[in-house]
XYZ file of N, CA and C in Angstrom:
648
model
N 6.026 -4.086 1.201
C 6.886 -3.935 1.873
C 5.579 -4.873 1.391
N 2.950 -11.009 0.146
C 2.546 -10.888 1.046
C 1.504 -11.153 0.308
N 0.780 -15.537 -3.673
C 0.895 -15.077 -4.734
C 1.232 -14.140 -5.412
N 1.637 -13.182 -5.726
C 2.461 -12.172 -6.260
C 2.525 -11.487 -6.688
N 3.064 -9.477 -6.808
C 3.228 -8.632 -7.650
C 4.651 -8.020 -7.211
N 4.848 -8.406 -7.261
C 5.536 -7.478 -7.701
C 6.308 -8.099 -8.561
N 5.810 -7.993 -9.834
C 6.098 -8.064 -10.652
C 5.528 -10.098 -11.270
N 5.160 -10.119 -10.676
C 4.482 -11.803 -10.512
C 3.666 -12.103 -9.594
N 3.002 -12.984 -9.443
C 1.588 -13.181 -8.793
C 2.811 -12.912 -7.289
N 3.705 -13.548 -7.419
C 4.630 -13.867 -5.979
C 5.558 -12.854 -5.655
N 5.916 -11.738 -6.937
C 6.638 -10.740 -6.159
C 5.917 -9.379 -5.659
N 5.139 -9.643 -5.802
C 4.453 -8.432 -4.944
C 4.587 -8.668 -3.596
N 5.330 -9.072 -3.206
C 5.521 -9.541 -1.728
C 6.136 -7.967 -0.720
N 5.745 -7.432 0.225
C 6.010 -6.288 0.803
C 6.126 -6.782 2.435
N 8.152 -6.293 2.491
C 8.182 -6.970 4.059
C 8.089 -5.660 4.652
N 7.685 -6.213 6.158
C 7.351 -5.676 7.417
C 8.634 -4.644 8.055
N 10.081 -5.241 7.827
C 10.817 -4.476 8.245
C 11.991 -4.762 7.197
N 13.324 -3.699 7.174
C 14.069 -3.508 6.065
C 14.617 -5.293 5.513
N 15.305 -5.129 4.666
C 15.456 -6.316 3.683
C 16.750 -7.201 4.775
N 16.769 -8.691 4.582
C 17.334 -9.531 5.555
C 18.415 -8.856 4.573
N 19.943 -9.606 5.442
C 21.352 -9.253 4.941
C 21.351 -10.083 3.739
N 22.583 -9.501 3.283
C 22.818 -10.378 2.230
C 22.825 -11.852 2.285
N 22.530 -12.614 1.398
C 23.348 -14.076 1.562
C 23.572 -14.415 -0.278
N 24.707 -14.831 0.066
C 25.489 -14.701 -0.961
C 25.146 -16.136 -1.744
N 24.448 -17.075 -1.151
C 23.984 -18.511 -1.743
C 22.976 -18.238 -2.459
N 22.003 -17.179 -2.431
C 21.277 -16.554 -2.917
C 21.533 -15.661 -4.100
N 22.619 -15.746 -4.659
C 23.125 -15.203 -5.994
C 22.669 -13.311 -5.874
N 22.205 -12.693 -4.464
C 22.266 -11.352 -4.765
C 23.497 -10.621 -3.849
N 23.692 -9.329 -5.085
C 24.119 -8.235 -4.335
C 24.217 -7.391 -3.802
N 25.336 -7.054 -3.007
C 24.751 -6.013 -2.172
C 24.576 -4.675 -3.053
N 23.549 -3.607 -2.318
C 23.475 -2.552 -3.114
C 24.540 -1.937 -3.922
N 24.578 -1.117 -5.307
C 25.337 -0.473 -5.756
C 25.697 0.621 -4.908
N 27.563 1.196 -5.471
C 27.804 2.296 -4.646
C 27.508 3.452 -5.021
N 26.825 3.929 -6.428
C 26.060 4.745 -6.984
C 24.764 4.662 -6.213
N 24.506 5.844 -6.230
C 22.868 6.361 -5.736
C 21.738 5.643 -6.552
N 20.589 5.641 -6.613
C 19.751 5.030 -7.872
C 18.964 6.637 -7.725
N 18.457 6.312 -8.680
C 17.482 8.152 -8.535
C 16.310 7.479 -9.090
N 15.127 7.922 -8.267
C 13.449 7.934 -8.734
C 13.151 8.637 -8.752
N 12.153 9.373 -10.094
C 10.832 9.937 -10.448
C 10.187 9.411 -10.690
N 8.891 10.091 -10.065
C 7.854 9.663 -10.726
C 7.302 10.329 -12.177
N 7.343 9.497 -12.889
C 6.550 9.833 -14.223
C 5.573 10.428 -14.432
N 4.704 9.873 -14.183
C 3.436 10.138 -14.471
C 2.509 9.617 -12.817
N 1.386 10.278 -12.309
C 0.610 10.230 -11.189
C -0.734 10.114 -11.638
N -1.938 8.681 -11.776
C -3.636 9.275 -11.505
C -4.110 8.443 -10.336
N -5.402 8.948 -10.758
C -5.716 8.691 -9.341
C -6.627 9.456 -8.466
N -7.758 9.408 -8.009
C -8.134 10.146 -6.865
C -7.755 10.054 -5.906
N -7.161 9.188 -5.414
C -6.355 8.759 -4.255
C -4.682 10.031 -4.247
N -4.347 10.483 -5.058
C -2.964 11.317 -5.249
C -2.765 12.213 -6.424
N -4.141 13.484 -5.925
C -3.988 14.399 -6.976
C -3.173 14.896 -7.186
N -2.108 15.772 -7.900
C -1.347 16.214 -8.601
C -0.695 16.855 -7.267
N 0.617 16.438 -7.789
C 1.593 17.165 -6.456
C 1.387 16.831 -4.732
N 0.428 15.694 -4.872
C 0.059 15.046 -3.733
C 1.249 14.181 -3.719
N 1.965 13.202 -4.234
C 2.910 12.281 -3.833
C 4.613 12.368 -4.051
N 5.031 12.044 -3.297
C 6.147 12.455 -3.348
C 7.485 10.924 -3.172
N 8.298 10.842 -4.253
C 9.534 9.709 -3.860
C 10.518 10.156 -3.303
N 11.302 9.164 -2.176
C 12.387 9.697 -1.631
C 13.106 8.006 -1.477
N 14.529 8.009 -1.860
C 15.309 6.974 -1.772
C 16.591 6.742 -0.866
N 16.086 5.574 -0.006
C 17.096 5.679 0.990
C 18.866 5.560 0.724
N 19.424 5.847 1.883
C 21.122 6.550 1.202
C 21.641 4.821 1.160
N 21.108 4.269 1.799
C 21.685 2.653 1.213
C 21.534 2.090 0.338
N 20.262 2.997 -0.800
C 19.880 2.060 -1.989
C 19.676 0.729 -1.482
N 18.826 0.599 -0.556
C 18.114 -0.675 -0.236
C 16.162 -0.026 -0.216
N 15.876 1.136 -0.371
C 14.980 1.100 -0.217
C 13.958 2.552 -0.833
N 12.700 2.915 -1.113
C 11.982 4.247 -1.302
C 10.930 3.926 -0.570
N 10.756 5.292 -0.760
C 9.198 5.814 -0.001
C 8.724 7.048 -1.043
N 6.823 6.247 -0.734
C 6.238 6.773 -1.678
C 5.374 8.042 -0.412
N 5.144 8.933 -0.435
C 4.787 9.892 0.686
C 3.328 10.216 0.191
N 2.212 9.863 0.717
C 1.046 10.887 0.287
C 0.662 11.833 1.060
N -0.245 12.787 0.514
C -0.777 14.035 1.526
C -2.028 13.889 1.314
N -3.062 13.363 0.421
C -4.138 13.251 0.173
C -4.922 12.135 -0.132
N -4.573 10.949 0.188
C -5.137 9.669 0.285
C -5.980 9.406 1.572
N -7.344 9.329 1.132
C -8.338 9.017 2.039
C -9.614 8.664 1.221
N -10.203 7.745 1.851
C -11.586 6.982 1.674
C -12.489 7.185 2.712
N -13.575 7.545 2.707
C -14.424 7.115 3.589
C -16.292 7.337 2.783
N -16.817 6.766 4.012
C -18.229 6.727 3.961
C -18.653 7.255 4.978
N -20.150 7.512 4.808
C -21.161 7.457 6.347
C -21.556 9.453 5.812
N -22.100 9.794 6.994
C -21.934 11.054 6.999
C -22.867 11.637 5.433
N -21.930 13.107 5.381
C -22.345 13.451 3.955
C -21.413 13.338 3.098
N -20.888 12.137 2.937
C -19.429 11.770 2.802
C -20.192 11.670 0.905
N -19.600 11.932 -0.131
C -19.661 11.668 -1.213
C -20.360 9.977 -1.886
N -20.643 9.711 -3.110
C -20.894 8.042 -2.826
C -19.193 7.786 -3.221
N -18.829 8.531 -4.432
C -17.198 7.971 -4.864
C -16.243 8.130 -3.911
N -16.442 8.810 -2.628
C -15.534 8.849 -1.540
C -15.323 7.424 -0.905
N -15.987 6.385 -1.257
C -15.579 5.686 -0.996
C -14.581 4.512 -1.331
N -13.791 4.772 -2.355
C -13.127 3.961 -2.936
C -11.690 5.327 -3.575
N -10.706 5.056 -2.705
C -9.556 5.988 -4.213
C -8.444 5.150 -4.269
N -7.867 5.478 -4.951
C -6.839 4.629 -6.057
C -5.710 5.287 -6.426
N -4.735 4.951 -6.741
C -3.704 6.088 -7.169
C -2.434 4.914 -7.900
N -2.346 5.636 -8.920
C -1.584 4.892 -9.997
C -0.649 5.883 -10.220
N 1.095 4.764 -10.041
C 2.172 5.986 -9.988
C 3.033 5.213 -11.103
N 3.545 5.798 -12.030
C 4.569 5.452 -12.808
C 5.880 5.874 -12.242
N 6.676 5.105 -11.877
C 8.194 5.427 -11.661
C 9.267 5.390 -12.692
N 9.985 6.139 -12.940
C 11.194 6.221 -13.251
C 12.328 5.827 -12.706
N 12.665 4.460 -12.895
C 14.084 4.224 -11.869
C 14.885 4.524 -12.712
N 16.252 5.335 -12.507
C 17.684 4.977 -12.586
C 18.683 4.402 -11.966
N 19.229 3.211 -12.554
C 20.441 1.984 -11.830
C 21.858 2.453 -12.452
N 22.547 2.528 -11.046
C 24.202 2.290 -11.897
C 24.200 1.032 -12.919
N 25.126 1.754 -13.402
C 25.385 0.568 -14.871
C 25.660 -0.444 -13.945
N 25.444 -1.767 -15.063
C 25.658 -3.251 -14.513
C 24.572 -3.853 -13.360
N 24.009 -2.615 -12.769
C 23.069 -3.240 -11.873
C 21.739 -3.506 -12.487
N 21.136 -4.516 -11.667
C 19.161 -4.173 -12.248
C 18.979 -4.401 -10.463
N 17.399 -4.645 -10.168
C 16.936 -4.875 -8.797
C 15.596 -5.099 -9.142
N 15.029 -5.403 -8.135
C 13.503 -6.274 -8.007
C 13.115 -5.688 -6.275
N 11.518 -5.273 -6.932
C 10.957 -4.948 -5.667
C 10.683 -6.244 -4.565
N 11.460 -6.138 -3.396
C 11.270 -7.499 -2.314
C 10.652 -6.986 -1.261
N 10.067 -6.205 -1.377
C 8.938 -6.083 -0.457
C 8.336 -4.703 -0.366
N 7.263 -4.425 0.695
C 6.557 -3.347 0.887
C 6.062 -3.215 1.858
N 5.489 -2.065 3.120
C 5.254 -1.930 4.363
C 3.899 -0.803 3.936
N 2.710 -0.938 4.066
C 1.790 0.168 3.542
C 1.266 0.718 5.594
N 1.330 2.110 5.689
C 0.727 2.471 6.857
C -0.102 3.595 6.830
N -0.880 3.588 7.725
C -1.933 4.768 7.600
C -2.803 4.974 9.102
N -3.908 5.374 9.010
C -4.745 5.587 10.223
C -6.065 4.877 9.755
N -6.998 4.390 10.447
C -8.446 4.272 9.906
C -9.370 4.596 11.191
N -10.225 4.762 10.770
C -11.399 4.841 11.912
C -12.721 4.476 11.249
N -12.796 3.281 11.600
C -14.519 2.813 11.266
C -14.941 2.084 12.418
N -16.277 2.800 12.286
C -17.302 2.024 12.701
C -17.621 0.925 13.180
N -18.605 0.398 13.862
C -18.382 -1.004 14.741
C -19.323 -1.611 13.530
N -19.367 -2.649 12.693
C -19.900 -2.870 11.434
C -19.421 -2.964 9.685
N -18.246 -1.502 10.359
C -17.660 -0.896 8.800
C -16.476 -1.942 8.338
N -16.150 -1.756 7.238
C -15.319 -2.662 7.148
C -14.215 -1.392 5.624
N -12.299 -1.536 5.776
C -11.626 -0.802 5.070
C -11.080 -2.189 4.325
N -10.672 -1.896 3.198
C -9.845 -2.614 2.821
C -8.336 -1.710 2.324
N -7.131 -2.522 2.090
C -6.047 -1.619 1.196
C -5.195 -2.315 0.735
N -5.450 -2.442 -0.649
C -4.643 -3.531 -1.728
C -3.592 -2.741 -2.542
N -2.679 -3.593 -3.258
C -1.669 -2.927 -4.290
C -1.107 -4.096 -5.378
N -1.099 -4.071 -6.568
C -0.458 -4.601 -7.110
C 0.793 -3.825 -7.694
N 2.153 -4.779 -8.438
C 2.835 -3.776 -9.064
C 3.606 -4.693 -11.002
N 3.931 -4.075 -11.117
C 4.288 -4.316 -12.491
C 5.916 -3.186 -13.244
N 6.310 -4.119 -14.043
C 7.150 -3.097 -15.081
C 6.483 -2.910 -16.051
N 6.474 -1.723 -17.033
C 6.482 -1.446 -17.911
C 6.471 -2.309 -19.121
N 5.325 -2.702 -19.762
C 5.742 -3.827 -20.904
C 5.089 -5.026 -20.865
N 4.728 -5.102 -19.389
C 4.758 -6.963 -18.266
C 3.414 -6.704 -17.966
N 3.224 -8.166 -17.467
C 1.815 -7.811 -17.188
C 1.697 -7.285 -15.813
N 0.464 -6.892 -15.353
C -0.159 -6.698 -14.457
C -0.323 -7.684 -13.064
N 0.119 -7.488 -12.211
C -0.127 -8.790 -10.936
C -1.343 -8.432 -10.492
N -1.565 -10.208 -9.483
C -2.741 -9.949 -8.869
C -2.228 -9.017 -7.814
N -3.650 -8.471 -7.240
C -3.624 -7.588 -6.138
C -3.412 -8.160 -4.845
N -2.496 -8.120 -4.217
C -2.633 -8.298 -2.633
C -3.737 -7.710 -1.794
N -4.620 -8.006 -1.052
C -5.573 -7.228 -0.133
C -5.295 -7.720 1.488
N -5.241 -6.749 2.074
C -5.339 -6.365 3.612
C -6.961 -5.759 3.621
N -7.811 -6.776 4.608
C -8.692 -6.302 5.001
C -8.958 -5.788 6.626
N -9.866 -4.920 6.936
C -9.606 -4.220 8.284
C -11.445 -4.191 8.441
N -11.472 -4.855 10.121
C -13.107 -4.451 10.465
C -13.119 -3.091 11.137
N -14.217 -2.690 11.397
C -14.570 -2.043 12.523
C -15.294 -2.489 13.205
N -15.620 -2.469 15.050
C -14.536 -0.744 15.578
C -13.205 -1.152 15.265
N -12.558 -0.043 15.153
C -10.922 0.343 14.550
C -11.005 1.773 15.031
N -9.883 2.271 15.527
C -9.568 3.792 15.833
C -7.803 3.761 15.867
N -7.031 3.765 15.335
C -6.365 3.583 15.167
C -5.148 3.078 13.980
N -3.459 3.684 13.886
C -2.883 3.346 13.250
C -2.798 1.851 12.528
N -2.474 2.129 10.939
C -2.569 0.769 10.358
C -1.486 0.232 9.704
N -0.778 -1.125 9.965
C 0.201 -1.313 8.825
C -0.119 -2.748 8.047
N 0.201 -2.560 6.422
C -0.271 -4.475 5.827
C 1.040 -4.009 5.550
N 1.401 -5.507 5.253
C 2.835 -5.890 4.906
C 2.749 -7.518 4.149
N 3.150 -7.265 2.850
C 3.120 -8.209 1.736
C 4.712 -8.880 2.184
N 4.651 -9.947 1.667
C 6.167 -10.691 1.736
C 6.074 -11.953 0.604
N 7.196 -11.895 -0.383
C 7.241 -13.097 -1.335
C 9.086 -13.570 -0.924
N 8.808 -14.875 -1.551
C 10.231 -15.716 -1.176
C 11.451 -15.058 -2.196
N 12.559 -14.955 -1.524
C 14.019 -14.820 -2.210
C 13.773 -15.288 -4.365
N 13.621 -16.275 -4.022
C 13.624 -17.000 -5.659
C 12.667 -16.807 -6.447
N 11.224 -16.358 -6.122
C 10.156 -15.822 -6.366
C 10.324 -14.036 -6.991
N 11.477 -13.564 -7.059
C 11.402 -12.278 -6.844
C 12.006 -11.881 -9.099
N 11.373 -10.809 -9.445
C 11.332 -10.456 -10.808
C 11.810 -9.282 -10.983
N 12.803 -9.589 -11.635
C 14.384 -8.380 -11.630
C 13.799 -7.856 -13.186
N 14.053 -6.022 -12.801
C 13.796 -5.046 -14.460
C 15.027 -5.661 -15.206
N 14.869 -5.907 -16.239
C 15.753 -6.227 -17.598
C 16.510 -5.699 -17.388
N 18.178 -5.860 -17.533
C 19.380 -5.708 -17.801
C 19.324 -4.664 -18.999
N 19.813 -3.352 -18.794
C 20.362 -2.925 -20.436
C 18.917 -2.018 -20.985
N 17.736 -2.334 -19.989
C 16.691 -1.637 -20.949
C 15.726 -0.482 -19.654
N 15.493 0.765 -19.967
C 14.685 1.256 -19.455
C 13.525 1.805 -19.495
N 12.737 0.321 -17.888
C 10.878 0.183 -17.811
C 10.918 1.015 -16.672
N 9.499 1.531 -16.934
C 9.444 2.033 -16.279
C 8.849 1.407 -14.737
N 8.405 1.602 -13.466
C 8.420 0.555 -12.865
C 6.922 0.957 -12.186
N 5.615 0.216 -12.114
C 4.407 0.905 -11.809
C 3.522 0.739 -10.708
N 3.242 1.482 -9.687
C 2.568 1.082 -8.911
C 0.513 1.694 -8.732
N 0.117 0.177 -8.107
C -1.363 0.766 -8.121
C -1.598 0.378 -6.933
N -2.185 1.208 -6.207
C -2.790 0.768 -4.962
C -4.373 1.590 -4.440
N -5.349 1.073 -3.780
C -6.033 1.137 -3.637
C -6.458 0.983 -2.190
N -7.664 2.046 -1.459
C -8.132 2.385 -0.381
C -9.750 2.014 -0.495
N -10.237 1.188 0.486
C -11.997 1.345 0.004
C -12.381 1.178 1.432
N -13.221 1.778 1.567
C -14.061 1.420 2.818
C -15.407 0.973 2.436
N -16.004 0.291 3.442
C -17.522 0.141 3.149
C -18.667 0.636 4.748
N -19.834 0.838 4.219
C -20.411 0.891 5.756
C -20.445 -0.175 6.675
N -21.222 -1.218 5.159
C -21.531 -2.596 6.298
C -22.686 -2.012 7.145
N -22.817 -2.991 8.254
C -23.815 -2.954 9.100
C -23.749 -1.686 9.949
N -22.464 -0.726 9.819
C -22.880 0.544 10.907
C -23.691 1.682 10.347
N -24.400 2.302 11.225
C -25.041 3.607 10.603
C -24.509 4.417 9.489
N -25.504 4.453 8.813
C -25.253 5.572 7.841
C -24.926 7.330 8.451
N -25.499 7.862 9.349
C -25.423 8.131 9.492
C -23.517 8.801 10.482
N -22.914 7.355 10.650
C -21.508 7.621 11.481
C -20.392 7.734 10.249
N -19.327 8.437 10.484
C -18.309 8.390 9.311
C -17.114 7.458 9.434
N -17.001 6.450 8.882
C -15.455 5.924 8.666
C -14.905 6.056 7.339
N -13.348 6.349 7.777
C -12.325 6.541 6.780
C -10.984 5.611 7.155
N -10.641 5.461 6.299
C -9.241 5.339 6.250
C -8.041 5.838 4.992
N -7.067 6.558 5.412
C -5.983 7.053 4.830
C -4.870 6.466 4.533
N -4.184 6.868 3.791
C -2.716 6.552 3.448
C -1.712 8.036 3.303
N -1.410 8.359 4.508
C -0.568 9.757 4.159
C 0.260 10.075 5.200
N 1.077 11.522 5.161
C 2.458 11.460 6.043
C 2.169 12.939 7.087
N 0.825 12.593 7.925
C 0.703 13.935 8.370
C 1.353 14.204 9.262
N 1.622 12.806 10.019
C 3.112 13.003 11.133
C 4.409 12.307 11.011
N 4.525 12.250 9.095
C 6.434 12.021 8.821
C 6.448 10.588 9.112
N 5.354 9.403 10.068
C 6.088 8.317 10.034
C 4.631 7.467 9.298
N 3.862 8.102 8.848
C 3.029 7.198 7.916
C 3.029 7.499 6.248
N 3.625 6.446 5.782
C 4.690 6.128 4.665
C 4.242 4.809 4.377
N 4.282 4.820 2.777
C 4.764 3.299 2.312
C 6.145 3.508 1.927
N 6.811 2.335 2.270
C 8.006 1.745 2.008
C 8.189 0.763 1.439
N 8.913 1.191 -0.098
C 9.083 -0.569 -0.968
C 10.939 -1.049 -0.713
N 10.774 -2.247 -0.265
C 12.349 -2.516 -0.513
C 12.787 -3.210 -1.343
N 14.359 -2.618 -1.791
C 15.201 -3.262 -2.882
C 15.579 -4.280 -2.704
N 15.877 -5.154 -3.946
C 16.822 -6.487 -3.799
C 17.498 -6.374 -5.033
N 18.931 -6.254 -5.247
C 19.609 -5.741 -6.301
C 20.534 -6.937 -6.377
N 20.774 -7.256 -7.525
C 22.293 -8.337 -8.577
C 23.249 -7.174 -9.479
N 23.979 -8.237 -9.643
C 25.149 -7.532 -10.616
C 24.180 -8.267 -11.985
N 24.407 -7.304 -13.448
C 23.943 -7.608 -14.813
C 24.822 -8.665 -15.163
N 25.098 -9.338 -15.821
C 25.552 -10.164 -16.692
C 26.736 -9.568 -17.913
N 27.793 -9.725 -17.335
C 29.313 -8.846 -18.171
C 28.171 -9.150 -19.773
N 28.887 -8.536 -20.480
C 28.262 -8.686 -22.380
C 30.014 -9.833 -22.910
């Protein structure tokens, strides 16, 4: 849901709230009247062990959500040393009605953190198709003190945006990443920050931007 991935240094762009209306000067269309269906493929990651994440696609086909139950970072405490950094790499499976393709136009990442007066979270994501390269990472950084809900929100321009191939099926990939650090607060105090849905409204949300294919 902000240079680019998604799918380019510039489409990794992830907006804040659902996708503007159509405009038709803009050569896109509105969603198909077919459903699109996502799986996920394949899941790693310490950030989203197995059966930790879950896709769900909205009934407008303007949008998914990626759901975690087990995404968390932290330090301090007797907190692990690798607890401080997890990651979670999701392969998607999109299916498009025929004639359509679409391009991720944005992303909304939310969670909770609590660090320390000193600590410092970060929470980045790049994304990619299948085949393509790899984008840079977007990063949202967060200080502490922090006690409280979190949202980053990536955004790239209309014309900037990198549509899956017509006719061929990539798969579509996301990586994102959680790190905290101590920094200057006690070792001894714990900060974390999460990415998960323990009360249904902390969710990432990627939104669609869909065209008609090109008749043959």
């Amino acid at each position: 849901m902000a240079g680019g991935l998604l799918l380019s240094a510039a489409a990794a762009a992830l907006l804040a709230a659902a996708l503007p209306a159509h405009d038709p000067s803009a050569g896109f269309e509105d969603p198909p009247p077919d459903k699109i269906v996502i799986k996920v493929a394949t899941v790693n990651g310490s950030g989203c062990p197995a059966g930790t994440a879950a896709v769900a696609v909205s009934a407008d086909n303007t949008a998914f959500t990626v759901t975690y139950s087990d995404y968390l970072a932290q330090v301090g405490g007797n907190s692990a040393p690798t607890a401080s950094r997890k990651n979670c790499q999701l392969s998607l499976l999109v299916h498009v009605p025929q004639g359509f393709t679409y391009a991720i136009a944005g992303a909304d990442y939310r969670g909770f953190a609590s660090l320390q007066p000193g600590a410092r979270g970060t929470q980045r994501a790049s994304y990619y198709f299948q085949g393509s390269s790899n984008t840079e990472y977007r990063t949202h950084p967060f200080a502490g003190p922090y006690d409280d809900n979190w949202q980053a929100t990536d955004e790239t321009d209309w014309a900037q945006l990198v549509y899956a191939p017509c006719g061929v099926q990539r798969n579509f990939n996301i990586n994102t990443e959680l790190r905290v650090s101590a920094g200057a607060s006690s070792s001894d105090e714990v900060s974390f920050m999460t990415m998960d849905s323990t009360d249904g409204d902390i969710s990432t949300v990627y939104h669609l931007a869909w065209k008609e294919c090109p008749q043959d």
